[in-house]
Coordinates of N, CA and C in Angstrom, one line a residue:
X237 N 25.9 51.3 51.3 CA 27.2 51.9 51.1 C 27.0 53.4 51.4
X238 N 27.6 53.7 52.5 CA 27.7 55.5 52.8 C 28.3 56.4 51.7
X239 N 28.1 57.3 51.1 CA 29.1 58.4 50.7 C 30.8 58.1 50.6
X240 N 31.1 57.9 52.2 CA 32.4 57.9 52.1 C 32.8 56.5 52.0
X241 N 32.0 55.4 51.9 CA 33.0 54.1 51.6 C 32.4 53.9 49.9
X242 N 31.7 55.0 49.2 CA 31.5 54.9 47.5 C 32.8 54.9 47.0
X243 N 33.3 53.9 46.4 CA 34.3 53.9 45.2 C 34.4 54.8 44.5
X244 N 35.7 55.1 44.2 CA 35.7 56.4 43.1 C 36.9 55.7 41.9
X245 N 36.4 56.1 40.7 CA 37.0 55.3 39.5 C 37.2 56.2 38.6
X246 N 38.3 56.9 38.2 CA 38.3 57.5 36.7 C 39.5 57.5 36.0
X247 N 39.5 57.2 35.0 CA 40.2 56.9 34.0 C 41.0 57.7 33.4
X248 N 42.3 57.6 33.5 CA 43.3 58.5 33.4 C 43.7 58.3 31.5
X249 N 44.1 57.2 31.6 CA 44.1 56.6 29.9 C 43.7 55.0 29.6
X250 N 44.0 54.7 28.7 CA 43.1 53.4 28.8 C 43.7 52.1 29.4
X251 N 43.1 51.4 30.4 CA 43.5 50.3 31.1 C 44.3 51.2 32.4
X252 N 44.4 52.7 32.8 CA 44.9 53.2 34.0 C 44.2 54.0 34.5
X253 N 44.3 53.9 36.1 CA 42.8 54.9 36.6 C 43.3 55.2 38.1
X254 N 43.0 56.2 38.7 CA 42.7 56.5 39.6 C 41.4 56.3 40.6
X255 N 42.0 55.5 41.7 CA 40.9 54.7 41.9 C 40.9 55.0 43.7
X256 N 39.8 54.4 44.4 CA 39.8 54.2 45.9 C 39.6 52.9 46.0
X257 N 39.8 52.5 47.3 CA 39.4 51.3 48.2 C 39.5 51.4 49.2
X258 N 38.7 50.7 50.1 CA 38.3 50.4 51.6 C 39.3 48.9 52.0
X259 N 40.0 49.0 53.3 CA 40.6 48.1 53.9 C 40.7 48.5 55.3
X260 N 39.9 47.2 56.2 CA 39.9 47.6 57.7 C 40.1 49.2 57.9
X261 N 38.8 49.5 57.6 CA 38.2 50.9 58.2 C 39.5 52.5 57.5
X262 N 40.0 51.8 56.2 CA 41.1 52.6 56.0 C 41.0 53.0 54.6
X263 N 40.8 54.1 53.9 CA 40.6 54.5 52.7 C 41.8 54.7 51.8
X264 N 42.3 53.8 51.0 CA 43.6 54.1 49.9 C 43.3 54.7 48.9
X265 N 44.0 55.2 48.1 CA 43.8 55.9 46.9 C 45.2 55.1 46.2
X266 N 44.7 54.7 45.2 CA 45.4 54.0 43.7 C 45.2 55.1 42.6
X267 N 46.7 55.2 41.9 CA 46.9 55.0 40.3 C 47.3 53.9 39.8
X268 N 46.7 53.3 39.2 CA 46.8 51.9 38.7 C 46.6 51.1 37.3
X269 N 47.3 50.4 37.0 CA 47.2 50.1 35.8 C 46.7 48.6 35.8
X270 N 45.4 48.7 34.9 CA 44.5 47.7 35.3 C 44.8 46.4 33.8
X271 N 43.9 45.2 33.9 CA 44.2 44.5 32.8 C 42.3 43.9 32.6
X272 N 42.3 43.7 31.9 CA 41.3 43.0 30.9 C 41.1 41.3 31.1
X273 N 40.2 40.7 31.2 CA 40.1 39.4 31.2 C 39.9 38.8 30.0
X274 N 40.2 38.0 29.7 CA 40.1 37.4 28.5 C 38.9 38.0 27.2
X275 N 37.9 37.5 27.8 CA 36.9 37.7 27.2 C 36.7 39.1 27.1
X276 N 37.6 40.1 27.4 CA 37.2 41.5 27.7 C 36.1 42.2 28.5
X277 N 35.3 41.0 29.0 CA 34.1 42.1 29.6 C 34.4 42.6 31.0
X278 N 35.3 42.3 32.1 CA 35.7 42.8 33.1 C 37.5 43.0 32.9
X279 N 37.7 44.3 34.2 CA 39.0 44.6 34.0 C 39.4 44.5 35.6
X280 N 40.8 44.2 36.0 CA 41.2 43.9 37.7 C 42.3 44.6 37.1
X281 N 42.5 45.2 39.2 CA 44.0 45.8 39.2 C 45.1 44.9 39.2
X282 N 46.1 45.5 38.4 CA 48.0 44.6 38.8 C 48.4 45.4 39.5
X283 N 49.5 44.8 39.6 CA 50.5 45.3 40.7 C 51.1 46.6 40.2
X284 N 50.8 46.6 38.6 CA 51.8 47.7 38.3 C 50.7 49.1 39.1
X285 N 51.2 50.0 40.3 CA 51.0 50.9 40.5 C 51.4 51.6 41.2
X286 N 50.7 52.5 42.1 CA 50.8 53.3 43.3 C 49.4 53.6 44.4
X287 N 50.0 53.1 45.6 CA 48.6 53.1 46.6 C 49.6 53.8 47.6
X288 N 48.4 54.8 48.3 CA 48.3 56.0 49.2 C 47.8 55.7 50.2
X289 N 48.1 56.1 51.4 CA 47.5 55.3 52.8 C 46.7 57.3 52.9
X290 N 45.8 57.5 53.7 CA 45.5 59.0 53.4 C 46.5 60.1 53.9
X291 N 47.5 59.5 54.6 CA 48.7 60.7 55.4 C 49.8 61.0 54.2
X292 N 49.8 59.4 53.4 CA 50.8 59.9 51.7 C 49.9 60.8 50.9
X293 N 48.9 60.1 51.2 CA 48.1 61.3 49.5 C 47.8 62.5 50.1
X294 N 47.8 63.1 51.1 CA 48.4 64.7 51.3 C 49.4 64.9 51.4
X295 N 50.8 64.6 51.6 CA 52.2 64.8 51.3 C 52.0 64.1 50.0
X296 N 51.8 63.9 49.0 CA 51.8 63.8 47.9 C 51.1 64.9 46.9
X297 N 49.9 65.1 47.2 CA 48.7 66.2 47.1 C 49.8 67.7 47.4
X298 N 50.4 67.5 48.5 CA 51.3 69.1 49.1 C 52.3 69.1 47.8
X299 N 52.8 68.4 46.8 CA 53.9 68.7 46.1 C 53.4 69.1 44.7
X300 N 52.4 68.9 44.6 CA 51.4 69.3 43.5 C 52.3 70.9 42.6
X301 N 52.4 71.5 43.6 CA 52.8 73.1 42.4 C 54.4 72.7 42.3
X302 N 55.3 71.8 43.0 CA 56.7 71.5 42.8 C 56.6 70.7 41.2
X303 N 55.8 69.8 41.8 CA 55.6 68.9 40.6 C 55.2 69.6 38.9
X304 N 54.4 70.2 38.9 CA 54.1 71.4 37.8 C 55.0 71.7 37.4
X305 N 55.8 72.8 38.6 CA 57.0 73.2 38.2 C 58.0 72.7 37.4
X306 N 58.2 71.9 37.9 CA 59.7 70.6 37.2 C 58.8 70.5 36.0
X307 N 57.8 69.8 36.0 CA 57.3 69.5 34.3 C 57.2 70.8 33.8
X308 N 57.6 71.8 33.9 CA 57.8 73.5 33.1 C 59.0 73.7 33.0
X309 N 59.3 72.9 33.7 CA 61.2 73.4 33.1 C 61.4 72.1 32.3
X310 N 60.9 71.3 32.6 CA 61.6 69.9 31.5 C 60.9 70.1 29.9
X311 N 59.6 71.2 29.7 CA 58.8 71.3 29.0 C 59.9 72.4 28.2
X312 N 60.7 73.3 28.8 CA 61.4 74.4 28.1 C 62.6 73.9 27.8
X313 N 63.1 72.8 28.3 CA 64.2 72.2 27.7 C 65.5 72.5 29.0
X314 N 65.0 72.7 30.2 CA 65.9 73.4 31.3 C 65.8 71.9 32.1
X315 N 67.4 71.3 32.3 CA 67.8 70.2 33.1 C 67.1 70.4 34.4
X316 N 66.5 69.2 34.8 CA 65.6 68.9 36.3 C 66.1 67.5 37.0
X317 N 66.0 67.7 38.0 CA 66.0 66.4 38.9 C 65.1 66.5 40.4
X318 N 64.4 65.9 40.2 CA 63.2 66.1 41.3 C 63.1 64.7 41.9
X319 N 63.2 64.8 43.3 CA 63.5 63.5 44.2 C 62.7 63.6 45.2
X320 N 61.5 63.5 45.8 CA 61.1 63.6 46.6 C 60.4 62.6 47.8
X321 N 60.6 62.5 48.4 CA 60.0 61.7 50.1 C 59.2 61.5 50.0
X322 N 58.1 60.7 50.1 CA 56.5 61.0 50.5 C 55.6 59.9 51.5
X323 N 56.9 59.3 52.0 CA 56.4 58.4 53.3 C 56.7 57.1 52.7
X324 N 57.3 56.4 53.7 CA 57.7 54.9 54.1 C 58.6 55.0 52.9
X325 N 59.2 53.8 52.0 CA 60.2 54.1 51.2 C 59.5 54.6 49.3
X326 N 58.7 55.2 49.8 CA 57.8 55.8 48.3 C 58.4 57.0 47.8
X327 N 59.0 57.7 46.9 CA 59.3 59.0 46.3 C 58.6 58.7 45.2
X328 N 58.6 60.3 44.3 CA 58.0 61.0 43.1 C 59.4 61.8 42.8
X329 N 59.9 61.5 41.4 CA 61.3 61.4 41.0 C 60.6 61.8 39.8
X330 N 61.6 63.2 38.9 CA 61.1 63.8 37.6 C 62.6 64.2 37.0
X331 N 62.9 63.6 35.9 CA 64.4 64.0 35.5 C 64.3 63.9 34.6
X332 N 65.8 64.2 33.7 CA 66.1 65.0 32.2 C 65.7 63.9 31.5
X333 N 66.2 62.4 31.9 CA 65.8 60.9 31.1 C 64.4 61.0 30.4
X334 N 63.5 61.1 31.1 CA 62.0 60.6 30.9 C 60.8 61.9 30.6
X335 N 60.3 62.4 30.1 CA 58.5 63.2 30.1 C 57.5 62.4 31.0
X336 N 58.0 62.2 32.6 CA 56.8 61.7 33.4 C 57.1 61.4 34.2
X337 N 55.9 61.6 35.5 CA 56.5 61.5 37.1 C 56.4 60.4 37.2
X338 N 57.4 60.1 38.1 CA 57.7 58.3 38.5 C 57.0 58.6 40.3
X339 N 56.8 57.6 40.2 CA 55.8 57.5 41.5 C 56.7 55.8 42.2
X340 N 57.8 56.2 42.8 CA 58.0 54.4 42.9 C 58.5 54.4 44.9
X341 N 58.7 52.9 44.7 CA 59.4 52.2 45.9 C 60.5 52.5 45.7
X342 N 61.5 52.9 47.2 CA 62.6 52.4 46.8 C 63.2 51.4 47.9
X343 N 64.5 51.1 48.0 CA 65.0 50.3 49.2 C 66.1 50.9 49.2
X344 N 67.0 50.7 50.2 CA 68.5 50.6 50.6 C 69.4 49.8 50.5
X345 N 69.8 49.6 49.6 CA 70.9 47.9 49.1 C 71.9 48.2 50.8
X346 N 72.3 47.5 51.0 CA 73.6 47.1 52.1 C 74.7 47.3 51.0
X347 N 75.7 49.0 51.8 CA 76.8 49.5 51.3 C 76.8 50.6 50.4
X348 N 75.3 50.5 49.7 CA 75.0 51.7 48.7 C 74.8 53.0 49.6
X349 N 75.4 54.0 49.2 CA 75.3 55.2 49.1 C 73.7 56.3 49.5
X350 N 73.1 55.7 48.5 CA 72.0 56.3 48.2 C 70.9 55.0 47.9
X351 N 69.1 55.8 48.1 CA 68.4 54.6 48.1 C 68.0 54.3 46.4
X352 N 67.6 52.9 46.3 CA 67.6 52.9 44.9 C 66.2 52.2 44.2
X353 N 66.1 52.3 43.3 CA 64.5 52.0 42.7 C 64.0 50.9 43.4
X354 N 62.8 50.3 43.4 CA 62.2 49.0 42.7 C 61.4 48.9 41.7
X355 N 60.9 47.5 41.4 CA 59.6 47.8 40.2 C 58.4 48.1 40.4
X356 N 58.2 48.0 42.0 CA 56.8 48.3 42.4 C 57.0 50.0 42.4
X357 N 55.9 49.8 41.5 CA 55.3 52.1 41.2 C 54.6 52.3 39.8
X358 N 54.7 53.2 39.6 CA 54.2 53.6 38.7 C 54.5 54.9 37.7
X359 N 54.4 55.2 36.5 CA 55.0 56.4 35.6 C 53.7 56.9 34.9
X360 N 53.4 58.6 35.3 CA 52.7 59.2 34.7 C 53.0 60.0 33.7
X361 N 52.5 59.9 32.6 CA 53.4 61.0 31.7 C 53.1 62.1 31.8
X362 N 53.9 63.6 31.5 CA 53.2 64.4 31.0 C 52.2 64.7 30.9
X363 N 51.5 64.1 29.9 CA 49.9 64.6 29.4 C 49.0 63.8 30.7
X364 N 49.1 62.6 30.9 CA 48.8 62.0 31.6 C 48.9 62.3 33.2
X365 N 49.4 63.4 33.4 CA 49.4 64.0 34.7 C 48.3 65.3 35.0
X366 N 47.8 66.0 33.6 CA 47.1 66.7 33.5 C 45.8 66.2 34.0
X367 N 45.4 65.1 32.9 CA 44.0 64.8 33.2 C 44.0 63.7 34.3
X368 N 45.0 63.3 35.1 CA 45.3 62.9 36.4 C 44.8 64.2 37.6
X369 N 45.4 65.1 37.5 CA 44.8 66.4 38.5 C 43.4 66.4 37.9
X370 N 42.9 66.8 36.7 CA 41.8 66.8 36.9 C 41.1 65.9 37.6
X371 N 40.9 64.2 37.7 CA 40.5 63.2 38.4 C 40.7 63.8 39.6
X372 N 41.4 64.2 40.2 CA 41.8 64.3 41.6 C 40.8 65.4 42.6
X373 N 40.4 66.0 41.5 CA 39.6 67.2 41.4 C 38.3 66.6 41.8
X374 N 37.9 65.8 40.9 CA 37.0 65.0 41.2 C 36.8 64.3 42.6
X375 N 37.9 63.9 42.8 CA 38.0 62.7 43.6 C 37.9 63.5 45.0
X376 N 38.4 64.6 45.3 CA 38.0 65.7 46.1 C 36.8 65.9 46.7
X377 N 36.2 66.6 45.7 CA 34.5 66.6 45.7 C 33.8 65.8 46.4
X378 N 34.2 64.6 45.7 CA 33.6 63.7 46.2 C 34.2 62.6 47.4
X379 N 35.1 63.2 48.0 CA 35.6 62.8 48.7 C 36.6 63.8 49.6
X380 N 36.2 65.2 50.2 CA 36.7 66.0 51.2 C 37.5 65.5 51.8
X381 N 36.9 64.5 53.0 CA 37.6 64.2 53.7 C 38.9 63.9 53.9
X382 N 39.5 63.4 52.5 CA 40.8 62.8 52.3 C 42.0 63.8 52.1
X383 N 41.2 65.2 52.3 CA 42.4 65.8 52.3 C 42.6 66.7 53.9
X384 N 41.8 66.2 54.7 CA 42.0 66.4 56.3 C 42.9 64.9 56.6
X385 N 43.3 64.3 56.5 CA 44.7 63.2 56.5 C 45.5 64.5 57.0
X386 N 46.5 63.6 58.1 CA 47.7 64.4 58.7 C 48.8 63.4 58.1
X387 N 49.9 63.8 57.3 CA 50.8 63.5 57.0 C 51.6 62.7 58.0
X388 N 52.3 62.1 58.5 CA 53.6 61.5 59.5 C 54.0 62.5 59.9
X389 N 54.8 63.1 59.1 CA 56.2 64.1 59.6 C 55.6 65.7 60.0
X390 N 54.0 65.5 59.9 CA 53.4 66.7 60.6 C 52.2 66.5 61.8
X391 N 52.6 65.0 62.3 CA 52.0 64.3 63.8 C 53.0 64.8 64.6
X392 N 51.8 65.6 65.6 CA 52.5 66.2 66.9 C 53.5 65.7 67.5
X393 N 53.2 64.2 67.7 CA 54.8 63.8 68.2 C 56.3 63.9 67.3
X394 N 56.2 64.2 66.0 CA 57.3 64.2 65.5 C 58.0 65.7 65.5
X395 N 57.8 66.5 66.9 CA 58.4 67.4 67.0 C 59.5 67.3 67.7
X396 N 59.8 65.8 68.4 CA 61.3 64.9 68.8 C 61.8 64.8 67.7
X397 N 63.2 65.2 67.0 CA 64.3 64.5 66.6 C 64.3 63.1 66.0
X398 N 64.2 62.5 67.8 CA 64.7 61.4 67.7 C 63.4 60.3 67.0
X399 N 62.0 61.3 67.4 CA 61.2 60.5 67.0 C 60.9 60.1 65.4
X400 N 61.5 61.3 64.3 CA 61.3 60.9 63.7 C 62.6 60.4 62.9
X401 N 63.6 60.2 63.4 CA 64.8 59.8 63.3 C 64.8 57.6 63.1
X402 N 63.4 57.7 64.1 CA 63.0 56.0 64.5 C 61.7 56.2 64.1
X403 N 61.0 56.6 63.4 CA 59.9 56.5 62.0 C 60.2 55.8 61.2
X404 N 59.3 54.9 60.8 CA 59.5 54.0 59.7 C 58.5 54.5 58.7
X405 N 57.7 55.5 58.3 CA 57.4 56.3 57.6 C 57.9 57.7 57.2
X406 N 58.6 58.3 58.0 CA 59.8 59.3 58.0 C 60.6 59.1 57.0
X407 N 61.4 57.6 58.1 CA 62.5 57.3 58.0 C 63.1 56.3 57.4
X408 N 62.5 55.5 56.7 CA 62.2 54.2 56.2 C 63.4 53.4 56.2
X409 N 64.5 54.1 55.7 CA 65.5 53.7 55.9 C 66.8 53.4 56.8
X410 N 66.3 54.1 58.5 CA 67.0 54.1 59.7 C 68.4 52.6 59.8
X411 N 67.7 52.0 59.9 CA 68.3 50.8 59.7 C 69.3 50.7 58.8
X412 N 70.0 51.4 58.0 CA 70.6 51.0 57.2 C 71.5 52.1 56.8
X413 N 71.1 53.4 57.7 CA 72.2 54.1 57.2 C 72.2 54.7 58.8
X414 N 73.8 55.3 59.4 CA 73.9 55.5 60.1 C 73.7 56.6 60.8
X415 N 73.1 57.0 61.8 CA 73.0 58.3 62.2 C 73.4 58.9 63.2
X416 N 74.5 58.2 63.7 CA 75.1 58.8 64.9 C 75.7 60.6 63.9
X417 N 75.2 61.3 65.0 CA 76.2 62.2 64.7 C 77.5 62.6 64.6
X418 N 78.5 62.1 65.5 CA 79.8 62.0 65.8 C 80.3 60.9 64.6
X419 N 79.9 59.6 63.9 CA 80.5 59.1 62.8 C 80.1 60.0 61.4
X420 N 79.1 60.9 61.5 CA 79.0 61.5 60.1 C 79.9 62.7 59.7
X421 N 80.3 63.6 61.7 CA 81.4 64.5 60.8 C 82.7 63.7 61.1
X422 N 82.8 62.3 61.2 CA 84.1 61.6 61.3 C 84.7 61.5 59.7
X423 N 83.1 60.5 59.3 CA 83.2 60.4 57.7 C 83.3 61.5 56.7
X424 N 83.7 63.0 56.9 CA 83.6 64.0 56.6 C 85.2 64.4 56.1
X425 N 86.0 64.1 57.2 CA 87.2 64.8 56.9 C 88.3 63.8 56.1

């Protein structure tokens, strides 16, 4: 096993970790919340989580001082809403409700307005985002490379409009919401 296909594993809190894996020549990064086998002696990942293709975990890695920020204003008691993009239908969402980044899917219902949750993701708390950066720190080190990943919406070709208009990592939601320009300032007036 080379360097770069070494596993990296650390433990954010108990049964959740920040983790890597290898798939057809492709390096993911997981926060994930793992479970215990019966007998306790081994633990496997569930579904409950978040996995990063390496173009998300630098547009995710780039929101890092936003993300701070918002948890310093929700920490002083100052109303937040933090919604952010981070490729295909994935955002990191931080508001007045909850103490912790949400890391989720979303979709586009047919007729809704706006895109809306699913249950696939994950919730970091507060404290739990601290010693999360630290892991990441780690995870760095020992794994450089992953932060030379080129994001989607900063591949040369998406200096067309239209190209990233018909991205399905952009854009995830093309299909479903309209973009002609001529019906958007129709639906305006």
């Amino acid at each position: 096993m080379t360097a770069e296909s070494k596993i990296f594993k650390g433990q954010i809190a108990d049964n959740f970790f920040l983790t890597t894996s290898q798939h057809k020549d492709v390096e993911y990064v997981h926060i994930r919340r793992y479970e215990k086998t019966e007998d306790g002696q081994k633990s496997f990942p569930t579904k409950k989580g978040a996995s990063f293709t390496p173009g998300r975990w630098v547009a995710f890695f780039d929101l890092f001082t936003d993300i701070d920020d918002y948890i310093k204003r929700h920490k002083d008691g100052q109303s937040v809403y933090y919604h952010h993009h981070i490729g295909g239908g994935v955002y990191v969402t931080i508001n007045d409700k909850y103490r912790h980044v949400d890391i989720r899917r979303f979709f586009y219902p047919s007729g809704a307005k706006m895109e809306q949750p699913t249950k696939s993701g994950i919730c970091v708390t507060f404290d739990q985002w601290d010693i999360l950066k630290t892991l990441i720190a780690k995870l760095h080190k020992q794994k450089p490379y992953l932060l030379g990943a080129v994001p989607c919406f900063k591949q040369p070709d998406h200096v067309n409009l239209m190209t990233v208009v018909e991205c399905k990592e952009c854009n995830p939601f093309s299909d479903a919401v309209d973009h002609n320009p001529l019906n958007f300032f129709s639906s305006l007036e």
